[in-house]
């Protein structure tokens, strides 16, 4: 039979055995060279010949993989079965112009290999760099759930990526867009867009690093990508792109790459899988131990794109060369069992395998059959790579809350409501071993729209890069919260993040339940805000900015600190600070030395004592800042100076910016980085606020801020110069203001960059 079917122009294919068999077929077959030919509805084919090639390509020894045959048929007939025309793509000139405009917003990406190969570190613009250092999450397992929970990757795949709200000077919005409030559960965040090279916007890198989470960019090869063999181009014996990608991660300030190759290997590259493995290893070496490379489950070692939905011999070589694998989302219990066996056989830790959950499975407006994410029930209990396409989905999957009724065909949220992701994922301690800070700032700040003709129109100013670590205010499923109201009457303590122009956390109490119990509730009710992992040897202090409301009743409240005796692993709520009602305290007024004979400080929260006497919510306390840092750290000699206006230009595009410098404090220059976060671009400064004419006009996370038309429009009546002042916000809550500098108005009026 083999000889009778032999065709001219042949190549010899050998592959590993698969399930199934075809008796009488030999091990080696000449295969007609049909690869690279595009099928369409007008193509005339010898279908017997096509089927022969598909069978031979998926055959080895005396076995066949019929799933692979079906997969190849589906790929080949895609154009025939899906007649929907694709949207016309922008021309190369249009893409280049858009990329330059986006670069002046702080957004960086590359569409083709020419752009990547031509890039150098001198191309980095300061507004494109993240300044927040990655806070190191202390690895000591002082919390009982660390070690028994799973890791979580969150993959940002939101409307194509690179939106204005993620830029350095974004426009106000009519509504909030996607942001992640639950970063204490996220190990790694991946910024994804359909570009060849996706560099995370600095806004996302800053917020992830502030929360102790790593952030990766994406290297993506798609079916339409040209010149894919240039991925493995070498110069002086080294892979050029392995060097470029590592330099980008360091220069722009993020933590590595997701490698996603979704195009079959070139025909003329017989050692593609070996070379690609060597490329991954070299990229990891260039990045260093503190960064990571994750491989996506698409391309196989056989050279074709064939999603395994787990760890198999077809992708294990790449996965082991990388720091982990992010699987495709159509996995089942059988894939889990097979993956466990494959990982065990190879000695690969299960903590490096992340199973995908596809949020876009919700979308019924796309052509073709509905996409399904597995597991159909539960949705947790394994390492999880979560594609975060829709913002409301985060609430359902993380917290177990219901989805909006307007969502068509909700995915299996019934199971998430009883098994939210927070039930399975690590909740990591906030801050580092010596530092924690939050002002409860969220990613969107509501304010009144001064341009609107309608009175009191609210808009939302995006400030993604300024988002602080936020507490997990619902550490159990929505079902548990509902059952509280169905049980015995009890005192409930809860909190809400403020939505006003000044960020804060407001703590409430009320009576919940529907029947009385025989015994009255007498113990104080705690509300945990943050898990911590810090020494309690007297070297640190906690400082609070808060206001306690006058409840005119029998309810008291205060702050508590929880310590752990590391020798016995027992928890002791040992430090309480009860606060008198009706008083406002600045952040220097309440200072609690963290000193105890126990080993570690592991928790910070609010407590309430007494009976509120009402079922309606009663406001107890408003907290606007919490800082834990080394005692006595009060640097005063850092300075901001040399404020000026500069012009940045590229290919006929100009942008005016306010630029400044900071002066080091010799006394703290060496000691500060040992105790507190230290930025490689802004030193001890977390951010800067720029004031023009006495009014705050913008925030910056570098030593430059683009000037917009809106910044100077309200200064039309100014005839002389404009007074400019820069306020630097140090890590730890202190601020330093520069002297006011008068800048001639003419320097602002021409060539101002568009907001964004």
XYZ file of C-alpha atoms in Angstrom:
756
model
C 0.000 0.000 0.000
C 2.822 2.364 0.812
C 4.476 1.975 -2.559
C 1.188 2.386 -4.412
C 0.566 5.764 -2.728
C 4.076 7.123 -3.104
C 4.094 10.594 -4.679
C 6.956 12.662 -6.170
C 8.542 15.722 -4.462
C 8.679 13.991 -1.107
C 10.081 14.643 2.365
C 10.461 11.994 5.068
C 8.549 12.495 8.354
C 9.203 10.622 11.605
C 7.248 11.318 14.815
C 6.533 9.767 18.180
C 3.839 7.074 18.380
C 0.294 8.199 19.103
C -2.916 6.329 19.929
C -4.742 4.428 17.169
C -3.257 2.305 14.411
C -3.298 1.659 10.683
C -2.117 -1.877 9.903
C 0.160 -2.412 6.956
C 1.557 1.139 6.763
C 5.313 1.398 7.036
C 7.248 3.653 9.407
C 8.536 6.081 6.781
C 6.559 7.681 3.989
C 7.429 10.169 1.265
C 5.120 13.117 1.855
C 3.960 15.435 -0.955
C 5.082 18.986 -0.203
C 1.777 20.845 0.151
C 2.651 22.933 3.204
C 2.279 26.686 2.925
C -0.544 26.401 0.361
C -3.571 28.404 1.469
C -6.997 26.800 1.056
C -9.985 28.848 -0.030
C -13.394 28.289 -1.571
C -12.009 28.648 -5.115
C -9.206 26.099 -4.728
C -9.506 22.850 -6.693
C -8.048 19.865 -4.846
C -7.362 16.192 -5.274
C -8.984 15.369 -1.923
C -7.577 11.818 -1.879
C -4.094 13.307 -2.113
C -4.864 15.870 0.596
C -6.225 13.198 2.966
C -3.166 11.066 2.254
C -0.861 13.902 3.273
C -2.845 14.650 6.431
C -2.720 10.989 7.478
C 1.003 10.666 6.804
C 1.838 13.890 8.613
C 0.034 12.605 11.702
C 1.374 9.010 11.524
C 4.365 7.334 13.072
C 5.183 3.667 13.295
C 1.911 1.736 13.284
C -0.166 4.422 14.991
C -2.242 7.457 14.135
C -3.389 10.479 16.123
C -6.857 11.073 14.711
C -7.249 14.237 16.803
C -4.224 15.688 15.021
C -5.725 14.735 11.643
C -8.930 16.562 12.554
C -6.965 19.534 13.831
C -5.075 19.854 10.535
C -8.223 19.525 8.464
C -9.815 22.263 10.559
C -6.840 24.557 10.084
C -6.758 23.939 6.332
C -10.467 24.552 5.805
C -10.744 27.625 8.021
C -11.136 30.032 5.124
C -13.765 27.845 3.500
C -15.862 27.462 6.642
C -15.493 31.070 7.816
C -16.313 33.337 4.858
C -16.375 36.474 7.028
C -13.970 39.012 5.479
C -11.266 40.298 7.754
C -11.023 43.988 8.549
C -8.477 45.805 6.401
C -5.201 46.272 8.238
C -3.471 49.653 8.542
C -0.634 50.256 6.129
C 2.967 50.053 7.398
C 3.164 53.860 7.292
C -0.032 54.189 9.349
C 1.247 51.647 11.867
C 4.534 53.510 12.201
C 2.799 56.870 12.743
C 0.490 55.377 15.380
C 3.415 53.721 17.152
C 5.245 57.049 17.389
C 2.146 58.838 18.710
C 1.666 56.106 21.310
C 5.320 56.350 22.335
C 4.682 59.958 23.442
C 1.976 58.563 25.720
C 4.458 56.202 27.366
C 3.181 53.168 25.409
C 5.770 50.963 23.691
C 5.276 48.045 21.310
C 6.814 46.648 18.118
C 4.949 45.364 15.067
C 7.717 43.580 13.159
C 11.223 42.177 13.410
C 12.787 45.210 11.715
C 11.629 47.455 14.561
C 12.854 45.050 17.246
C 16.261 44.518 15.671
C 16.760 48.280 15.181
C 15.891 49.091 18.806
C 18.558 50.094 21.329
C 18.528 51.234 24.938
C 19.078 54.826 23.765
C 15.521 54.755 22.360
C 14.022 54.586 25.865
C 12.037 57.684 26.818
C 11.845 58.413 30.583
C 8.018 58.515 30.476
C 8.070 54.915 29.179
C 9.900 53.551 32.232
C 8.365 52.156 35.386
C 9.954 53.624 38.504
C 8.428 51.446 41.232
C 10.841 48.708 42.372
C 9.371 45.254 42.851
C 8.606 44.842 46.558
C 9.955 41.517 47.714
C 7.278 39.337 49.282
C 8.830 37.696 52.310
C 9.008 33.964 51.717
C 8.639 32.757 55.318
C 5.456 30.724 55.610
C 3.991 32.458 58.626
C 0.409 32.181 57.351
C -1.310 28.840 57.554
C -2.632 28.987 53.977
C 0.706 29.568 52.249
C 1.997 26.308 50.914
C -1.451 24.727 50.627
C -2.883 27.179 48.079
C -2.139 27.707 44.410
C -0.367 30.281 42.275
C -2.209 32.623 39.935
C -1.218 34.227 36.644
C -3.472 37.028 35.414
C -3.222 37.643 31.659
C -4.390 41.088 30.547
C -6.126 40.679 27.175
C -8.398 43.723 27.216
C -9.810 45.131 23.961
C -6.504 44.944 22.120
C -4.448 46.728 24.780
C -2.585 50.060 24.829
C -5.517 52.239 25.807
C -5.399 55.919 26.594
C -6.377 55.285 30.219
C -3.119 53.332 30.667
C -0.987 56.251 29.424
C 0.975 58.876 31.365
C -1.557 61.739 30.914
C -4.937 60.086 30.294
C -8.239 61.821 29.569
C -11.101 61.532 32.069
C -13.627 58.794 31.289
C -17.379 58.547 31.672
C -17.008 55.180 33.409
C -14.339 52.991 34.982
C -12.482 50.489 32.809
C -10.448 47.422 33.701
C -8.157 47.378 36.696
C -7.302 44.656 39.176
C -8.003 45.346 42.860
C -6.995 41.933 44.171
C -3.304 41.850 43.425
C -2.465 40.214 46.762
C -3.653 36.995 45.067
C -1.649 37.460 41.851
C 1.818 35.948 41.447
C 2.386 37.176 37.901
C 0.566 39.590 35.584
C 0.985 39.335 31.803
C 0.307 42.342 29.577
C -1.031 40.997 26.279
C -1.763 42.642 22.956
C -1.701 41.494 19.345
C 1.723 42.967 18.640
C 4.953 41.139 17.925
C 6.519 42.584 21.100
C 4.279 43.976 23.848
C 6.047 46.098 26.477
C 3.815 46.645 29.547
C 2.770 50.288 30.057
C 4.657 51.772 33.027
C 1.350 52.390 34.795
C 0.719 48.650 35.039
C 4.318 47.856 35.975
C 4.196 50.377 38.817
C 0.988 49.080 40.372
C 2.074 45.433 40.067
C 5.472 46.103 41.651
C 3.882 48.115 44.458
C 1.839 45.025 45.287
C 4.777 42.609 45.046
C 3.591 40.950 41.793
C 5.784 40.371 38.763
C 4.695 41.702 35.379
C 5.640 40.166 32.039
C 5.497 41.483 28.500
C 4.425 39.298 25.578
C 6.344 38.105 22.528
C 3.686 36.923 20.078
C 4.070 35.261 16.678
C 0.718 34.897 14.913
C -0.204 33.167 11.602
C 0.170 36.449 9.704
C 3.621 37.248 11.153
C 6.310 37.468 8.466
C 9.930 36.297 8.655
C 9.475 34.111 11.757
C 12.902 32.544 11.210
C 14.370 35.880 12.351
C 13.376 34.894 15.877
C 16.486 32.693 15.881
C 18.808 35.141 14.107
C 22.307 35.120 15.628
C 25.020 37.746 15.836
C 28.448 36.822 17.159
C 27.098 33.415 18.155
C 24.260 34.844 20.299
C 20.544 35.117 19.597
C 19.897 38.770 18.777
C 16.310 38.785 20.052
C 17.300 37.082 23.312
C 19.540 40.093 23.943
C 16.951 42.654 22.791
C 14.133 41.238 24.899
C 16.298 41.083 28.031
C 17.508 44.669 27.510
C 13.916 45.848 27.085
C 12.794 44.199 30.331
C 15.611 45.871 32.242
C 15.345 49.239 30.492
C 11.576 49.648 30.727
C 11.380 48.115 34.198
C 9.402 44.848 34.017
C 10.075 41.220 34.869
C 10.258 39.003 31.803
C 8.225 37.560 28.953
C 5.390 35.306 27.903
C 6.516 33.527 24.711
C 3.529 32.680 22.497
C 4.370 31.168 19.099
C 1.138 30.490 17.187
C 2.566 29.755 13.741
C 3.995 26.504 12.397
C 7.776 26.237 12.179
C 9.390 27.250 8.855
C 9.832 24.346 6.427
C 13.515 25.083 5.879
C 14.409 24.858 9.575
C 14.805 21.145 10.487
C 16.351 21.938 13.899
C 13.699 24.491 14.855
C 12.672 22.890 18.152
C 16.289 22.457 19.311
C 17.183 26.025 18.348
C 14.045 27.427 19.948
C 14.837 25.594 23.172
C 18.339 27.065 23.137
C 16.825 30.512 22.527
C 14.564 30.188 25.588
C 17.493 29.130 27.768
C 19.633 32.018 26.529
C 16.817 34.522 27.123
C 16.427 33.247 30.692
C 20.158 33.605 31.267
C 20.161 37.159 29.905
C 17.222 38.158 32.106
C 18.738 36.827 35.339
C 17.285 34.917 38.254
C 14.903 37.671 39.364
C 12.975 37.628 36.068
C 10.952 34.932 34.313
C 9.999 33.394 30.968
C 6.633 31.623 30.579
C 5.894 29.429 27.557
C 2.364 29.355 26.107
C 0.887 26.021 25.046
C 0.643 26.467 21.256
C 3.660 25.409 19.162
C 4.793 21.805 19.607
C 8.223 20.249 19.194
C 6.853 18.616 16.035
C 6.724 22.114 14.584
C 2.990 22.703 14.326
C 0.535 24.716 16.400
C -1.465 22.091 18.259
C -2.811 23.040 21.691
C -2.110 20.304 24.242
C -4.219 21.715 27.115
C -1.637 20.351 29.507
C 1.976 19.191 29.724
C 2.878 16.523 27.143
C 5.875 15.268 25.203
C 4.865 17.746 22.492
C 5.526 20.849 24.631
C 7.521 19.662 27.623
C 10.891 20.544 26.090
C 9.899 24.212 25.800
C 8.171 24.280 29.199
C 11.230 22.933 31.005
C 13.539 25.354 29.222
C 11.302 28.204 30.440
C 10.264 29.041 34.008
C 6.830 27.557 33.459
C 4.011 26.869 31.009
C 0.630 28.556 30.562
C -1.684 25.934 29.068
C -4.521 26.399 26.640
C -7.949 26.621 28.254
C -9.749 23.483 26.981
C -8.436 21.165 29.658
C -10.333 18.477 31.534
C -9.707 16.186 34.481
C -7.997 13.773 32.086
C -5.556 16.509 31.036
C -4.808 17.217 34.709
C -3.997 13.576 35.428
C -1.865 13.247 32.288
C -0.047 16.495 33.083
C 0.742 15.332 36.599
C 2.193 12.088 35.245
C 4.208 13.925 32.581
C 5.593 16.439 35.083
C 6.502 13.693 37.559
C 8.300 11.711 34.871
C 10.331 14.758 33.874
C 10.973 16.003 37.412
C 9.161 19.281 36.672
C 7.510 20.945 39.716
C 3.743 21.282 39.402
C 4.078 24.895 40.603
C 5.457 25.739 37.152
C 2.312 24.597 35.328
C -0.565 27.068 35.006
C -3.905 25.932 33.597
C -5.784 28.539 31.568
C -9.305 29.856 32.166
C -10.572 31.826 29.175
C -12.813 34.729 30.130
C -13.692 35.314 26.467
C -15.693 32.089 26.602
C -18.454 34.462 27.698
C -18.606 36.145 24.329
C -21.420 34.871 22.079
C -21.062 37.685 19.561
C -18.014 36.123 17.898
C -18.432 33.880 14.801
C -18.212 30.133 15.210
C -19.195 27.817 18.040
C -19.124 29.089 21.650
C -15.755 28.881 23.352
C -15.707 26.761 26.476
C -13.379 27.076 29.444
C -12.623 24.098 31.618
C -13.158 22.968 34.272
C -16.905 23.309 33.809
C -17.370 22.914 37.550
C -15.369 24.497 40.346
C -12.906 26.656 38.447
C -10.140 26.429 41.034
C -7.871 24.173 42.989
C -5.016 24.204 40.457
C -2.432 26.706 39.392
C -4.471 29.020 37.228
C -3.682 31.308 34.316
C -6.635 33.676 34.126
C -7.349 35.655 30.974
C -8.886 38.875 32.334
C -10.684 40.180 29.271
C -13.794 41.514 31.012
C -13.677 43.603 34.151
C -16.945 42.365 35.660
C -15.777 38.775 35.258
C -13.077 39.486 37.808
C -15.713 40.118 40.469
C -17.455 36.834 39.721
C -14.344 34.687 39.630
C -12.333 36.360 42.379
C -15.036 37.122 44.927
C -17.895 34.848 43.961
C -20.362 37.682 43.307
C -23.050 37.535 40.645
C -22.529 38.921 37.175
C -24.656 41.714 35.674
C -27.963 40.558 34.218
C -27.187 42.163 30.860
C -24.382 39.673 30.182
C -25.544 37.205 27.538
C -24.921 33.533 28.291
C -22.933 33.852 31.497
C -20.194 31.283 31.844
C -20.439 28.801 34.718
C -20.513 31.433 37.454
C -22.772 29.256 39.590
C -19.678 27.285 40.534
C -17.478 30.365 40.950
C -20.064 31.788 43.340
C -19.398 28.849 45.664
C -15.724 28.461 44.773
C -14.231 31.914 44.123
C -10.588 32.147 43.138
C -9.710 33.740 46.484
C -10.638 30.431 48.088
C -7.841 28.656 46.220
C -5.111 31.226 45.536
C -2.387 32.453 47.878
C -3.183 35.692 49.639
C 0.301 37.095 49.969
C 1.377 39.460 52.739
C 1.280 43.119 51.734
C 4.469 45.149 51.515
C 7.958 43.854 52.160
C 9.757 42.791 55.336
C 10.444 46.419 56.340
C 7.932 48.534 54.453
C 4.210 48.877 53.780
C 2.241 51.865 52.568
C -1.278 52.526 51.316
C -3.460 55.584 50.855
C -6.308 53.381 49.511
C -5.961 55.048 46.113
C -7.884 53.190 43.401
C -7.216 53.105 39.661
C -9.984 55.627 38.873
C -10.659 58.857 40.743
C -14.127 60.414 40.396
C -14.320 64.181 39.912
C -16.733 66.793 38.601
C -16.441 67.445 34.867
C -15.781 71.159 34.525
C -16.319 71.029 30.745
C -19.787 69.514 30.868
C -22.834 71.720 30.394
C -24.720 69.476 32.775
C -24.189 70.336 36.422
C -22.505 67.824 38.704
C -21.505 65.480 35.878
C -19.064 62.921 37.288
C -16.097 61.688 35.269
C -13.332 59.288 36.268
C -9.694 60.311 36.057
C -7.556 57.218 35.358
C -4.588 56.794 37.703
C -3.721 53.129 37.159
C -0.065 53.631 38.063
C -0.983 55.229 41.402
C -3.225 52.433 42.696
C -2.188 51.358 46.181
C -2.341 47.943 47.828
C -6.024 47.491 48.654
C -7.548 45.270 51.330
C -9.498 42.142 50.531
C -12.785 43.297 51.978
C -14.721 40.127 51.222
C -12.445 37.230 52.190
C -15.192 34.657 51.728
C -17.687 33.803 49.037
C -20.837 35.832 48.393
C -22.828 32.838 49.570
C -21.227 33.104 53.022
C -22.039 36.819 53.171
C -25.665 36.111 52.278
C -25.938 33.453 54.965
C -24.812 35.931 57.633
C -28.116 37.740 57.122
C -30.067 34.488 57.423
C -28.502 33.370 60.709
C -28.676 34.609 64.298
C -28.464 38.350 64.994
C -24.823 39.310 65.253
C -22.600 42.368 65.022
C -20.976 42.729 61.607
C -17.928 44.855 60.839
C -17.151 45.681 57.209
C -15.525 48.399 55.116
C -15.907 50.181 51.778
C -13.381 52.025 49.649
C -14.254 55.699 49.243
C -15.294 56.932 45.799
C -14.722 60.640 46.440
C -11.836 62.795 45.195
C -9.872 61.994 48.370
C -9.210 58.244 48.694
C -9.983 56.549 52.000
C -11.422 53.451 53.641
C -14.622 53.786 55.676
C -15.433 51.178 58.323
C -19.072 50.371 59.176
C -20.883 48.223 61.694
C -24.450 46.961 61.888
C -26.603 44.180 63.265
C -27.277 41.375 60.789
C -29.373 38.234 61.084
C -33.006 37.290 61.559
C -33.289 35.649 64.993
C -31.730 35.968 68.437
C -29.417 33.502 70.124
C -29.448 32.642 73.823
C -25.921 34.020 74.397
C -25.063 37.611 73.621
C -22.000 38.446 71.540
C -19.437 40.056 73.845
C -16.016 39.693 72.189
C -14.616 42.460 69.987
C -15.311 41.963 66.286
C -12.147 42.123 64.104
C -11.918 43.180 60.461
C -8.649 42.150 58.873
C -7.324 44.656 56.352
C -3.914 43.264 55.422
C -1.796 40.213 55.986
C 1.798 41.158 56.806
C 5.097 39.426 57.467
C 7.393 41.795 59.343
C 9.795 41.659 62.284
C 8.506 42.903 65.627
C 11.891 43.640 67.192
C 11.205 47.341 67.726
C 12.839 48.497 64.478
C 9.505 49.396 62.828
C 6.551 51.625 63.615
C 3.034 51.888 62.241
C 1.599 55.328 61.452
C -2.057 56.084 60.669
C -4.061 58.980 59.242
C -7.669 58.443 60.329
C -10.829 59.939 61.757
C -13.133 58.200 64.232
C -16.795 59.141 63.889
C -18.899 60.237 66.858
C -21.392 57.389 67.028
C -23.105 58.701 70.202
C -23.635 55.148 71.294
C -21.969 52.255 73.007
C -19.701 51.268 70.126
C -15.935 51.669 70.354
C -13.361 50.922 67.685
C -9.632 50.932 67.147
C -6.624 49.348 65.449
C -5.246 45.921 66.206
C -1.971 44.209 65.327
C -1.624 40.424 65.271
C 1.653 38.741 66.108
C 2.802 35.188 65.556
C 5.021 33.251 67.883
C 7.187 31.552 65.296
C 8.328 28.915 67.766
C 4.792 27.645 68.445
C 3.022 29.027 65.315
C 0.294 30.473 67.563
C -1.525 33.742 66.861
C -1.928 36.394 69.542
C -4.033 39.530 69.135
C -1.867 41.367 71.567
C -1.763 44.997 70.539
C -4.934 47.088 70.455
C -5.176 50.828 70.162
C -8.661 52.029 71.091
C -9.410 55.469 69.680
C -11.723 58.102 71.128
C -14.661 59.060 68.868
C -15.108 62.426 67.237
C -11.408 63.167 66.689
C -9.213 63.462 63.606
C -5.648 62.227 63.721
C -2.909 63.175 61.286
C -0.592 60.388 60.226
C 2.040 61.567 62.716
C -0.416 61.535 65.622
C -0.872 57.786 65.966
C 2.399 55.879 66.043
C 2.440 52.322 67.314
C 5.899 50.853 67.942
C 5.972 47.307 66.634
C 7.678 45.496 69.461
C 6.831 42.114 70.888
C 8.661 39.067 72.111
C 6.892 37.030 69.397
C 8.593 36.433 66.093
C 6.574 38.252 63.401
C 3.867 40.846 62.835
C 1.400 39.025 60.572
C -1.833 41.046 60.472
C -3.254 44.565 60.691
C -6.913 45.436 61.036
C -9.749 47.312 62.717
C -11.808 46.093 65.685
C -15.165 47.119 67.084
C -16.474 46.636 70.593
C -19.991 47.274 71.818
C -23.503 47.021 70.443
C -24.428 49.332 67.536
C -28.081 48.789 68.400
C -29.272 49.325 64.811
C -29.543 47.237 61.652
C -28.674 50.177 59.428
C -24.958 50.734 58.661
C -23.208 52.907 61.252
C -19.984 54.641 60.174
C -17.206 54.127 62.733
C -13.919 55.209 61.198
C -12.375 56.698 58.074
C -8.759 55.712 57.334
C -6.819 57.635 54.683
C -3.258 56.327 55.143
C -1.371 53.439 56.744
C 2.433 53.341 56.746
C 4.793 50.845 58.354
C 8.474 51.699 58.027
C 11.708 51.806 60.016
C 11.595 54.048 63.057
C 13.338 57.407 62.967
C 13.651 57.498 59.178
C 13.066 61.220 58.484
C 15.294 62.338 55.604
C 15.216 66.097 55.073
C 18.037 66.774 52.641
C 16.598 65.365 49.419
C 15.839 68.301 47.122
C 14.032 68.990 43.849
C 15.523 71.646 41.606
C 16.360 72.789 38.057
C 12.729 72.976 36.890
C 12.484 73.832 33.209
C 10.559 73.252 29.974
C 12.131 70.963 27.371
C 11.066 69.749 23.931
C 11.156 66.054 23.014
C 10.842 65.265 19.309
C 10.751 62.266 16.988
C 9.914 62.169 13.280
C 8.320 65.639 13.109
C 6.327 65.138 16.334
C 7.193 67.467 19.204
C 6.101 67.436 22.806
C 6.828 70.011 25.483
C 7.499 68.745 28.982
C 8.215 70.074 32.423
C 11.517 68.545 33.527
C 13.326 68.588 36.878
C 16.134 66.940 38.837
C 16.497 65.720 42.384
C 19.525 66.050 44.665
C 20.712 63.149 46.803
C 20.988 63.227 50.563
C 24.530 62.039 51.377
C 23.440 60.919 54.847
C 20.694 58.595 53.547
C 22.007 57.729 50.092
C 23.511 54.429 51.206
C 21.268 53.528 54.146
C 17.893 54.248 52.499
C 18.011 51.433 49.887
C 18.737 48.929 52.660
C 15.557 49.862 54.550
C 13.087 51.339 52.059
C 12.138 50.999 48.378
C 14.639 52.705 46.085
C 13.916 53.452 42.433
C 16.684 53.198 39.865
C 15.130 56.202 38.046
C 13.640 58.379 40.825
C 15.605 57.258 43.898
C 13.589 57.722 47.121
C 10.608 59.281 45.304
C 7.486 57.263 44.610
C 5.856 59.963 42.444
C 5.657 63.706 41.778
C 2.810 66.209 41.589
C 3.289 69.182 39.278
C 1.656 72.494 40.299
C 1.094 75.313 37.796
C -0.227 78.666 38.987
C -0.808 77.149 42.421
C -2.989 74.321 41.086
C -2.081 70.619 40.798
C -2.279 69.686 37.113
C -0.766 66.234 36.906
C 1.174 63.363 38.428
C 4.390 61.824 37.159
C 6.413 58.710 37.942
C 9.586 59.978 36.312
C 11.453 63.291 36.164
C 9.351 64.616 33.278
C 5.687 65.387 32.658
C 4.152 66.133 29.221
C 2.365 69.486 29.045
C -1.159 69.429 27.613
C -3.333 72.167 26.168
C -5.651 71.749 29.161
C -2.758 72.557 31.504
C -2.410 76.090 30.133
C -5.923 76.938 28.941
C -7.039 78.043 32.389
C -4.073 80.460 32.535
C -5.309 82.664 29.678
C -5.352 85.717 31.912
C -1.681 85.328 32.860
C 0.513 87.847 31.030
C 3.878 87.212 32.602
C 5.293 83.876 33.597
C 3.644 80.852 35.141
C 4.754 79.680 38.556
C 5.687 76.003 38.500
C 6.365 73.889 41.551
C 7.102 70.174 41.811
C 6.153 68.186 44.908
C 7.999 64.909 45.377
C 6.319 62.093 47.328
C 8.837 59.888 49.102
C 8.298 56.218 49.761
C 6.856 56.195 53.251
C 4.523 59.184 53.070
C 6.728 62.264 53.444
C 6.744 64.990 50.779
C 9.287 67.551 49.599
C 8.391 70.662 47.574
C 10.672 72.520 45.261
C 10.874 76.318 45.309
C 8.378 77.883 42.887
C 9.963 78.746 39.541
C 8.506 81.304 37.111
C 8.510 79.970 33.546
C 7.683 82.339 30.631
C 4.188 81.584 29.363
C 5.392 81.413 25.748
C 7.310 78.240 26.538
C 4.015 76.470 27.253
C 1.916 77.747 24.391
C 3.355 76.043 21.322
C 3.707 72.369 20.610
C 2.039 71.080 23.765
C 1.493 67.343 23.635
C -2.046 66.045 23.464
C -3.364 64.721 26.742
C -2.437 61.028 26.867
